[in-house]
PDB file of C-alpha atoms in Angstrom:
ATOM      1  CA  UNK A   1       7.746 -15.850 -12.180  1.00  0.00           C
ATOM      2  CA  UNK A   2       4.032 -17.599 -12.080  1.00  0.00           C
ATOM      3  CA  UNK A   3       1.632 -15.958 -11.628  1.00  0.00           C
ATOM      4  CA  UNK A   4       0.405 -18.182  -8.322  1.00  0.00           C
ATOM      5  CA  UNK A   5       3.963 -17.482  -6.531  1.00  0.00           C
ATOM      6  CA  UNK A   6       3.234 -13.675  -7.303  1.00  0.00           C
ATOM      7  CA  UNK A   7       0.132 -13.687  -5.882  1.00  0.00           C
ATOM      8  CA  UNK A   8       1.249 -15.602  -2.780  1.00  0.00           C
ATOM      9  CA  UNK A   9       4.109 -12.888  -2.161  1.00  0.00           C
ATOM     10  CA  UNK A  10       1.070 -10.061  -2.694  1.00  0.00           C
ATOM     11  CA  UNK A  11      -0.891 -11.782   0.123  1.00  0.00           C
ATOM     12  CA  UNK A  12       1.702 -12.601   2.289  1.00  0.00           C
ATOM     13  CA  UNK A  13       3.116  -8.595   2.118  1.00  0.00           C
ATOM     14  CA  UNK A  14      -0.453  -7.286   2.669  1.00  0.00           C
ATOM     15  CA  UNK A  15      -0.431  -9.691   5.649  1.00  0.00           C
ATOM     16  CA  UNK A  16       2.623  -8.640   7.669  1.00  0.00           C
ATOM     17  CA  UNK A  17       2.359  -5.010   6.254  1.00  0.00           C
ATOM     18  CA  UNK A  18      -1.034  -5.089   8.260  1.00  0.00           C
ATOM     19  CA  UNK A  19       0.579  -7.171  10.994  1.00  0.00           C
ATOM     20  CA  UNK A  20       2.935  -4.316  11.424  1.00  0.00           C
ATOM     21  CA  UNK A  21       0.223  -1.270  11.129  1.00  0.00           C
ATOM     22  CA  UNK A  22      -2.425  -2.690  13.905  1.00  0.00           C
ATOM     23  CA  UNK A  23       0.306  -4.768  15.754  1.00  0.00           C
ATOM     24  CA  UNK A  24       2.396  -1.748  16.234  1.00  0.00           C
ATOM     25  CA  UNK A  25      -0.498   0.564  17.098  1.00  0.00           C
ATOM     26  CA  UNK A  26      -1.913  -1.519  19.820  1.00  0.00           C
ATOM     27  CA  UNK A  27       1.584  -1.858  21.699  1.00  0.00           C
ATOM     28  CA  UNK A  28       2.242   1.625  21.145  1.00  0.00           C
ATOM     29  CA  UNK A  29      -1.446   2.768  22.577  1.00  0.00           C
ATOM     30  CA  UNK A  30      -0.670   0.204  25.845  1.00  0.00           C
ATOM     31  CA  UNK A  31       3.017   1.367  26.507  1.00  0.00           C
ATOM     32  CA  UNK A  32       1.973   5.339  25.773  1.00  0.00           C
ATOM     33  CA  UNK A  33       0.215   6.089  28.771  1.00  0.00           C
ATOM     34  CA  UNK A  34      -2.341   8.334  27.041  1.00  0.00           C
ATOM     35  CA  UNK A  35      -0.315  10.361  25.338  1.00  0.00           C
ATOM     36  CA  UNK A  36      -1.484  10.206  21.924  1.00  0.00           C
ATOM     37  CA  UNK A  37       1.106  11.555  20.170  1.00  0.00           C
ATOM     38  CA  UNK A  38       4.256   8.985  21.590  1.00  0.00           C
ATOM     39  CA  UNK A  39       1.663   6.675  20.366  1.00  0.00           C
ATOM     40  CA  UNK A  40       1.763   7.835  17.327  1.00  0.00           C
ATOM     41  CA  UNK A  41       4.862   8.273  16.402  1.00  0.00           C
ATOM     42  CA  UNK A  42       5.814   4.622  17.791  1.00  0.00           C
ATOM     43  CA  UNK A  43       2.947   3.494  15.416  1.00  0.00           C
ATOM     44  CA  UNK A  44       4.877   5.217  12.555  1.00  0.00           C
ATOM     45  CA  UNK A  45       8.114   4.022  13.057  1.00  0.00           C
ATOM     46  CA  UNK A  46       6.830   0.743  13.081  1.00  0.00           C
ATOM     47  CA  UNK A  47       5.203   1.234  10.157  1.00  0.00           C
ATOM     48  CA  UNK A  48       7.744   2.867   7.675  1.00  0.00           C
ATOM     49  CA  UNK A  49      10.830   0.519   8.818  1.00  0.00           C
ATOM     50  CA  UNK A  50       7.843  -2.368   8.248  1.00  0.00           C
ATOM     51  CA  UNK A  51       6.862  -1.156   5.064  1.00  0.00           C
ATOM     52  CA  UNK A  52      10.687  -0.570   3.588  1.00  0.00           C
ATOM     53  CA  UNK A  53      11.661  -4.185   4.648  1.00  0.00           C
ATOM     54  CA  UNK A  54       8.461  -5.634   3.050  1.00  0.00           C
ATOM     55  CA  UNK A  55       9.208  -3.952  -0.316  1.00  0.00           C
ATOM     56  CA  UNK A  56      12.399  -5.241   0.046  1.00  0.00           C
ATOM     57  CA  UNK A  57      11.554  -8.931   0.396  1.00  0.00           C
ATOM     58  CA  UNK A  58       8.728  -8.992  -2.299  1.00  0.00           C
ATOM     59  CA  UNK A  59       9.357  -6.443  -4.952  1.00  0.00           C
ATOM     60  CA  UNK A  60      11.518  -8.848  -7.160  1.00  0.00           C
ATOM     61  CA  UNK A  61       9.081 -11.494  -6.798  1.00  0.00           C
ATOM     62  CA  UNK A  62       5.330  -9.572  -7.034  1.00  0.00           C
ATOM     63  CA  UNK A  63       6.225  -6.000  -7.037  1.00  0.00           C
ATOM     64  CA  UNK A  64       4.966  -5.300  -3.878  1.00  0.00           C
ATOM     65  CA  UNK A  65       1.988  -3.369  -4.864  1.00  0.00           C
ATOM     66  CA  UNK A  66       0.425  -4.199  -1.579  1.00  0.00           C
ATOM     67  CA  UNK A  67      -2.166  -1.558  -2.438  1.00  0.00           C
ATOM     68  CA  UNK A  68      -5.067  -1.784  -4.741  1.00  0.00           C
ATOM     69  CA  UNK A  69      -4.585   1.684  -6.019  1.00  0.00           C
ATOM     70  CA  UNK A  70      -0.983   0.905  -7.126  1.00  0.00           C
ATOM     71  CA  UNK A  71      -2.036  -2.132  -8.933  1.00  0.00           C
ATOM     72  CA  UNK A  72      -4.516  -0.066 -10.769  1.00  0.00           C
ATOM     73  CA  UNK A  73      -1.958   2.670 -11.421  1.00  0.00           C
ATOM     74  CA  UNK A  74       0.566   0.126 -12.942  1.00  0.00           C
ATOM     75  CA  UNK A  75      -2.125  -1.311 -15.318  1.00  0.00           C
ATOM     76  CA  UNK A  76      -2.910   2.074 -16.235  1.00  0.00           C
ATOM     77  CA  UNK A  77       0.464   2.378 -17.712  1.00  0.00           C
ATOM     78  CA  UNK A  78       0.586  -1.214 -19.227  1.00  0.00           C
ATOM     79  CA  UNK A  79       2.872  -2.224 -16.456  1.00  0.00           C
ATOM     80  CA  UNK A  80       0.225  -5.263 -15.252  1.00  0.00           C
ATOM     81  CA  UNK A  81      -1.832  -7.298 -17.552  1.00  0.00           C
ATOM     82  CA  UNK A  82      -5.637  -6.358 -17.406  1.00  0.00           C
ATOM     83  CA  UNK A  83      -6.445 -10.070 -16.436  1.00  0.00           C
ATOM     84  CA  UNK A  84      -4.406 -10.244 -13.573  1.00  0.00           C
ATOM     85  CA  UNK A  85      -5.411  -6.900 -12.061  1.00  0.00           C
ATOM     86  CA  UNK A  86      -8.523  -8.220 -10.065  1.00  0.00           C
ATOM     87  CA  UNK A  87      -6.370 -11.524  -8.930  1.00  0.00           C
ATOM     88  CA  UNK A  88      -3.764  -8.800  -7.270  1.00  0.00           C
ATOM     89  CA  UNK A  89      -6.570  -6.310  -5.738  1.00  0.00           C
ATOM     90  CA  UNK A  90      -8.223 -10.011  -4.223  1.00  0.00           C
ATOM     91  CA  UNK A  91      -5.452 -11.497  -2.580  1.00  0.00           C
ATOM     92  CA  UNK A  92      -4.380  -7.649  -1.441  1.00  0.00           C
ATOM     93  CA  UNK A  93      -7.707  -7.515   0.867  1.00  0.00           C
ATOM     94  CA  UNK A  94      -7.632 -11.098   1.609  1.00  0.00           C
ATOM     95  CA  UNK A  95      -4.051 -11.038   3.059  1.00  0.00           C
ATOM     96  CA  UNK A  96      -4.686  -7.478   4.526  1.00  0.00           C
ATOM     97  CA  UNK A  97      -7.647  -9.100   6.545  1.00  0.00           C
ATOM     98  CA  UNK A  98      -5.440 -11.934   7.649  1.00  0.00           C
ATOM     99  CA  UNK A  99      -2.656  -9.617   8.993  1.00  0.00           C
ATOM    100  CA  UNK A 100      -5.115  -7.671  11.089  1.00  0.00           C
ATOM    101  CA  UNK A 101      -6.271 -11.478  12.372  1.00  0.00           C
ATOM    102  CA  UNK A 102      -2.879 -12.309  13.264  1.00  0.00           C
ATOM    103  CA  UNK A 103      -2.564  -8.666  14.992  1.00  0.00           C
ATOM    104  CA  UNK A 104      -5.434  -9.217  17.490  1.00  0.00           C
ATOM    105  CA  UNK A 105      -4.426 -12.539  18.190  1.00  0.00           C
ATOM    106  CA  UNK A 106      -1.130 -11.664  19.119  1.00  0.00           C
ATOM    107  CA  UNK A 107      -2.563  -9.312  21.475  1.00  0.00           C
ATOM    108  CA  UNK A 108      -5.366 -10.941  22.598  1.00  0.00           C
ATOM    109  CA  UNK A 109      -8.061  -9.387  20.738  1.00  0.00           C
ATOM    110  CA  UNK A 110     -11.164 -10.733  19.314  1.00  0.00           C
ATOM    111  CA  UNK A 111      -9.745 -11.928  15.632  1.00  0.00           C
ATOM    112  CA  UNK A 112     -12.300  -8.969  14.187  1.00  0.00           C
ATOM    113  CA  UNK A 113     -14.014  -6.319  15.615  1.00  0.00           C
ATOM    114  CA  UNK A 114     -15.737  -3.437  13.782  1.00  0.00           C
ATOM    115  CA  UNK A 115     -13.787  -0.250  14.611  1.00  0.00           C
ATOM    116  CA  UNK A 116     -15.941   2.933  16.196  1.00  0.00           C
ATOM    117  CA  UNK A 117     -12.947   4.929  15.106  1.00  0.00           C
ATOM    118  CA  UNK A 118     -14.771   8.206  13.302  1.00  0.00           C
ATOM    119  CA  UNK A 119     -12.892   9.628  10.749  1.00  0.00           C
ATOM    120  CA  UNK A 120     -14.843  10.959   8.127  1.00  0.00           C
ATOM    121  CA  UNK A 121     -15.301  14.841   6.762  1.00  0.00           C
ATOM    122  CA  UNK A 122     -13.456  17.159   3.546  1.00  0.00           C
ATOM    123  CA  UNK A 123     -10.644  17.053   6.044  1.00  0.00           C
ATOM    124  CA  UNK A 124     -10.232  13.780   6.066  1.00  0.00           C
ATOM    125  CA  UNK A 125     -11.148  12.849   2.312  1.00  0.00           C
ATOM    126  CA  UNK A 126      -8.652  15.627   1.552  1.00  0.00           C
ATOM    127  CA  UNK A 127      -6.172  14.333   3.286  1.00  0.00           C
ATOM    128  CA  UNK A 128      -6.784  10.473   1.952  1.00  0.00           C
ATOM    129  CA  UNK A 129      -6.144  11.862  -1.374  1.00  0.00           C
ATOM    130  CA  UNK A 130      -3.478  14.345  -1.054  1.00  0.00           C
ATOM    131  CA  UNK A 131      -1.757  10.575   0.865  1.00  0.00           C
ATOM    132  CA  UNK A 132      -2.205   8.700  -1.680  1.00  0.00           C
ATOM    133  CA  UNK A 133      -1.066  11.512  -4.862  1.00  0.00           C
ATOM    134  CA  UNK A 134       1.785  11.659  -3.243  1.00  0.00           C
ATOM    135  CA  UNK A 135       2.716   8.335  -2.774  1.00  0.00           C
ATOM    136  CA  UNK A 136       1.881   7.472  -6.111  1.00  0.00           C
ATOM    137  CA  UNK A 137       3.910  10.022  -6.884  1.00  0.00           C
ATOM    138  CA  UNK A 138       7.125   8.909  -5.433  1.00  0.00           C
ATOM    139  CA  UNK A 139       6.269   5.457  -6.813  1.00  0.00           C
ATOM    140  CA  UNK A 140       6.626   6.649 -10.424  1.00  0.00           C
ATOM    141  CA  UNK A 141       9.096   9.097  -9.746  1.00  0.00           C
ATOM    142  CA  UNK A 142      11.309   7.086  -8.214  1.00  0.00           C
ATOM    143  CA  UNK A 143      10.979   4.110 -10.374  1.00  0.00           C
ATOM    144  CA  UNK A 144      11.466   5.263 -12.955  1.00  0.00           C
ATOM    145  CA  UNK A 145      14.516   7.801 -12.295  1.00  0.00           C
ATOM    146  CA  UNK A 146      16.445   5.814  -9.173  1.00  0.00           C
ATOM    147  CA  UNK A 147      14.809   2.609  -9.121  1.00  0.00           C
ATOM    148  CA  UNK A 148      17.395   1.530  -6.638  1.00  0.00           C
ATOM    149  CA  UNK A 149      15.967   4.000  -3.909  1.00  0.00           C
ATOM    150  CA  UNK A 150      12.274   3.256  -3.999  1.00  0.00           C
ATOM    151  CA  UNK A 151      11.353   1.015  -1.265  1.00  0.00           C
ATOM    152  CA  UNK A 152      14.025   3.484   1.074  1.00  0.00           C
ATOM    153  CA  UNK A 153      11.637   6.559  -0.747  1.00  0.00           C
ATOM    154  CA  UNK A 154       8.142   4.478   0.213  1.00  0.00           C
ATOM    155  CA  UNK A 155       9.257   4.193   3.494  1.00  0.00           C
ATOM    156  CA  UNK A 156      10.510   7.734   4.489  1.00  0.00           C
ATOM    157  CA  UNK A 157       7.049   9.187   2.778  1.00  0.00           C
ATOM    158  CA  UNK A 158       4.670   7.310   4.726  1.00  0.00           C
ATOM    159  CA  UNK A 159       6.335   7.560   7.678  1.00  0.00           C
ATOM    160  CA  UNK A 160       6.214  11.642   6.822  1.00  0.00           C
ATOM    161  CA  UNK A 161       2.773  11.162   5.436  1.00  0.00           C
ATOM    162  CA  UNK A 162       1.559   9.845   8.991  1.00  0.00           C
ATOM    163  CA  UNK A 163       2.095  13.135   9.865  1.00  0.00           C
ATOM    164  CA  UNK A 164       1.334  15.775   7.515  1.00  0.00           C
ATOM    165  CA  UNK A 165      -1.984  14.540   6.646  1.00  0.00           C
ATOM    166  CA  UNK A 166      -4.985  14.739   8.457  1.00  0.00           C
ATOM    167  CA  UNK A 167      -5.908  11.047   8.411  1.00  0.00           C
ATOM    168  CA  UNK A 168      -2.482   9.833   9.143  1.00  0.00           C
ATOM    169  CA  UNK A 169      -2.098   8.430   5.864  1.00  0.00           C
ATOM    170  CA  UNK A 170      -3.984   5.159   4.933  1.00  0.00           C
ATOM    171  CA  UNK A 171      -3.007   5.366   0.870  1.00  0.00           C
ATOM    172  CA  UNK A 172      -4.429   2.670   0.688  1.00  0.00           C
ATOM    173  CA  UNK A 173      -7.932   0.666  -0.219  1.00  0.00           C
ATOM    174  CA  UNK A 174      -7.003  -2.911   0.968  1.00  0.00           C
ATOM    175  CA  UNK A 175      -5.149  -1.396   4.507  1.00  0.00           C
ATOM    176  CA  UNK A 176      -8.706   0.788   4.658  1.00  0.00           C
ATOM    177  CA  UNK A 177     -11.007  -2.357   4.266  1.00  0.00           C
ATOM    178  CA  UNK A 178      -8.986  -4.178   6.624  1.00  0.00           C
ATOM    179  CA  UNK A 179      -8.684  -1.460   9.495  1.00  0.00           C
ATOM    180  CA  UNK A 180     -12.739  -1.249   9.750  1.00  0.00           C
ATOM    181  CA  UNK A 181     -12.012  -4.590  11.047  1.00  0.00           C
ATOM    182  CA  UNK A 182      -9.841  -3.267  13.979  1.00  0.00           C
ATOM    183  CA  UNK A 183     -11.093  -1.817  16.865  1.00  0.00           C
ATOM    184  CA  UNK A 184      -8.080  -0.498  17.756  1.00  0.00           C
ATOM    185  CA  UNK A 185      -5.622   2.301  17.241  1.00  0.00           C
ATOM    186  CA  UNK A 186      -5.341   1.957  13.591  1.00  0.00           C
ATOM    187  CA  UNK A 187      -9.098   1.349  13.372  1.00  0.00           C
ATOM    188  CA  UNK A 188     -11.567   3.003  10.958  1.00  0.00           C
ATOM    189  CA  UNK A 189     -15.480   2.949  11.412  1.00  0.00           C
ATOM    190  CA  UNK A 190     -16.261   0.995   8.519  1.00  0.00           C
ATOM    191  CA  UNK A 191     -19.077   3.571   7.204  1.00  0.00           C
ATOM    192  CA  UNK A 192     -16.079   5.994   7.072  1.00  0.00           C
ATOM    193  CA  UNK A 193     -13.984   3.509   4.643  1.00  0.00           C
ATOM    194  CA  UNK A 194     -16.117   4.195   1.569  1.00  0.00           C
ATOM    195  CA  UNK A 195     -15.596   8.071   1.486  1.00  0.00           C
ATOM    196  CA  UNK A 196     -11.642   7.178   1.941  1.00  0.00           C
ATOM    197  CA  UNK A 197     -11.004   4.723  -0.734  1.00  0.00           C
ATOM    198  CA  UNK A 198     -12.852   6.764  -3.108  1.00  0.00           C
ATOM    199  CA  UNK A 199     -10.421   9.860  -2.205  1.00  0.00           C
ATOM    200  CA  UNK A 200      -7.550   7.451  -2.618  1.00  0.00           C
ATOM    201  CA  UNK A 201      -8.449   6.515  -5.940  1.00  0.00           C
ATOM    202  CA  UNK A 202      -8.659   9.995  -7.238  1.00  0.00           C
ATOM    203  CA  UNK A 203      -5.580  10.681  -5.890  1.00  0.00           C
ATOM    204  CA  UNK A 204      -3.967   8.062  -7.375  1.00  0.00           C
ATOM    205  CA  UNK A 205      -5.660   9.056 -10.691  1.00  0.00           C
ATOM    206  CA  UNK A 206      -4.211  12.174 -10.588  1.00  0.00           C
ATOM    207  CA  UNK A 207      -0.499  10.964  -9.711  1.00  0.00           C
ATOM    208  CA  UNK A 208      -0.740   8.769 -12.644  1.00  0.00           C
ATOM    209  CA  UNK A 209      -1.697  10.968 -15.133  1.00  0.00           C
ATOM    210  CA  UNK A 210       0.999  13.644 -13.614  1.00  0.00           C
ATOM    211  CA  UNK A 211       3.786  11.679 -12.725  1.00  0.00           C
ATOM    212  CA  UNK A 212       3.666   9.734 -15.822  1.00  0.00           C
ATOM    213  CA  UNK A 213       3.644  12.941 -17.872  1.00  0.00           C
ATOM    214  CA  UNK A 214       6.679  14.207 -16.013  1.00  0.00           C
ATOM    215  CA  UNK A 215       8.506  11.321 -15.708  1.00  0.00           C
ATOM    216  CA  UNK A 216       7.829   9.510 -19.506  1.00  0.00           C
ATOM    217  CA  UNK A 217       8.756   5.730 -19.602  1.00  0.00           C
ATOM    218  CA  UNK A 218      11.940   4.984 -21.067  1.00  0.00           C
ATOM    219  CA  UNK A 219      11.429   2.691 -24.696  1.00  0.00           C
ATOM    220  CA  UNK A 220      13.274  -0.234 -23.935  1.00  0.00           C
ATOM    221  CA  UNK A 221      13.402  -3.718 -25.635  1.00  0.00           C
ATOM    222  CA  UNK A 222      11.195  -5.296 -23.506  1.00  0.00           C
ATOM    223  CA  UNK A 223       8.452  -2.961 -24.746  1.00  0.00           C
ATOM    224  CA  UNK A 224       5.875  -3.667 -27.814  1.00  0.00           C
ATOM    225  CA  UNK A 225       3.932   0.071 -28.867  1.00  0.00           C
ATOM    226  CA  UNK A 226       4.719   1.562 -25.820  1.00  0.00           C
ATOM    227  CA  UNK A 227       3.292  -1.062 -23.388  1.00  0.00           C
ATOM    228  CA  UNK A 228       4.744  -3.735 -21.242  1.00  0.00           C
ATOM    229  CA  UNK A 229       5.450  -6.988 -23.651  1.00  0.00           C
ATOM    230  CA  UNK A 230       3.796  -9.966 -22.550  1.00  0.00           C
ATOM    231  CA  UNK A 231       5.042 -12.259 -20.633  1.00  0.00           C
ATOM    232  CA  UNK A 232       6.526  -8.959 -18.320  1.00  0.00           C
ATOM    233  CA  UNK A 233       5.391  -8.152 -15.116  1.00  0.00           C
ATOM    234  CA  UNK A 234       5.450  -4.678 -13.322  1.00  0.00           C
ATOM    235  CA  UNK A 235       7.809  -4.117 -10.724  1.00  0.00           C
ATOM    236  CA  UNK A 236       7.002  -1.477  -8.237  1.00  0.00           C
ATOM    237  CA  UNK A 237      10.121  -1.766  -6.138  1.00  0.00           C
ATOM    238  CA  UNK A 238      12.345  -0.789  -9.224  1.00  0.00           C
ATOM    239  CA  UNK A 239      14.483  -3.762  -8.296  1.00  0.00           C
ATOM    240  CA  UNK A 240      14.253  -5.985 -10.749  1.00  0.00           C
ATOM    241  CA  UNK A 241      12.372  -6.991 -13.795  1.00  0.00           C
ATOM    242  CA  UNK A 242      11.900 -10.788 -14.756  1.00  0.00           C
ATOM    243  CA  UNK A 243      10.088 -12.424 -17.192  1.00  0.00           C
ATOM    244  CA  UNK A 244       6.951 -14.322 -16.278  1.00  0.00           C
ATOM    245  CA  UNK A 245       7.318 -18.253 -16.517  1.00  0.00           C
ATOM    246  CA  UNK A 246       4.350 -19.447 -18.447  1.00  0.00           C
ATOM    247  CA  UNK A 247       1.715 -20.865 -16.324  1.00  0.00           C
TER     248      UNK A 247
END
């Protein structure tokens, strides 16, 4: 698989997985009547069937990373190749701010609009990292013991996480950046987005480093030394794992 065709499947999965996030948010905040927590949980259905069919679509072609902080997990364990790390994180953002675009504009909002959303505080950061751990978490663990079951495993734990966690979850850098732009449900002031990505990424230093000592990679032929060969790609969804068509 090029590497163009895998970035175009990382974009387009940020996209709709942000399509899904805001979109679903907004119609569940209009059809809730107030009540926050129907809103809610309508948001995170949405969100968890959304995010399970996504992974589903793309993992076999990009390995639907969708998330900056799984992209620098995998090339933490030799999984992606240093050069294309920044490529993945770049089209990641980019798409994620083009599915909050297509959001509004399917609800007639302005195409951006800074959120005033405050959430900010130990609390919070807490919770951003304790999110993103253990998603990580279930990433490794699952793809590398039942690789079958881990977009079904994504899925169920951020559609828990939404509610165990202070901050509902955002595990995510790129979905953080993006959701400053959304002055809506799912919004985030955008001086509150540095203080979550930063929790994020510890958390997801911290996963890697456990996970990966409790779950250690199997030696297989397509490895050189213990790393990915090159010419391999990572594959998040544990559904497949092709060999990268040279450029």
């Amino acid at each position: 698989m090029t590497l163009a065709r895998r970035l175009v499947a990382e974009g387009l999965g940020s996209a709709l997985l942000l399509a899904v996030v805001v979109g679903s948010g907004i119609m569940a905040e209009r059809l809730a009547g107030g009540n926050v927590a129907i809103a809610l949980l309508a948001n995170t259905i949405a969100t968890g069937a959304g995010l399970v069919a996504l992974i589903l679509m793309f993992g076999t072609l990009s390995g639907a990373h969708f998330n900056p902080a799984v992209t620098l997990s995998e090339a933490w364990q030799g999984n992606v190749p240093a050069r294309e790390v920044l490529p993945y994180i770049a089209v990641q953002v980019v798409g994620a701010f083009a599915g909050v675009a297509a959001a509004h504009g399917m609800f007639g909002e302005a195409l951006f609009c800074a959120s005033t959303h405050v959430r900010t505080g130990p609390a919070q950061w807490w919770s951003e990292c304790v999110a993103t751990f253990g998603l990580l978490g279930v990433i490794i663990g699952c793809s590398r013991s039942r690789p079958a079951i881990t977009p079904f495993a994504v899925g169920a734990y951020i559609t828990a996480a939404y509610w165990f966690t202070a901050s509902t979850s955002f595990a995510n850098p790129a979905v953080t950046l993006a959701r400053s732009a959304s002055n809506t449900f799912a919004g985030i002031r955008p001086a509150d987005a540095p203080g979550f990505i930063l929790a994020q990424l510890a958390g997801a230093a911290a996963a890697t480093l456990l996970f990966c000592w409790l779950y250690p990679a199997a030696p297989a032929a397509a490895t050189v030394g213990g790393t990915v060969a090159p010419g391999d790609f990572a594959d998040t969804a544990g559904l497949t794992h092709l060999p990268e068509a040279s450029e």
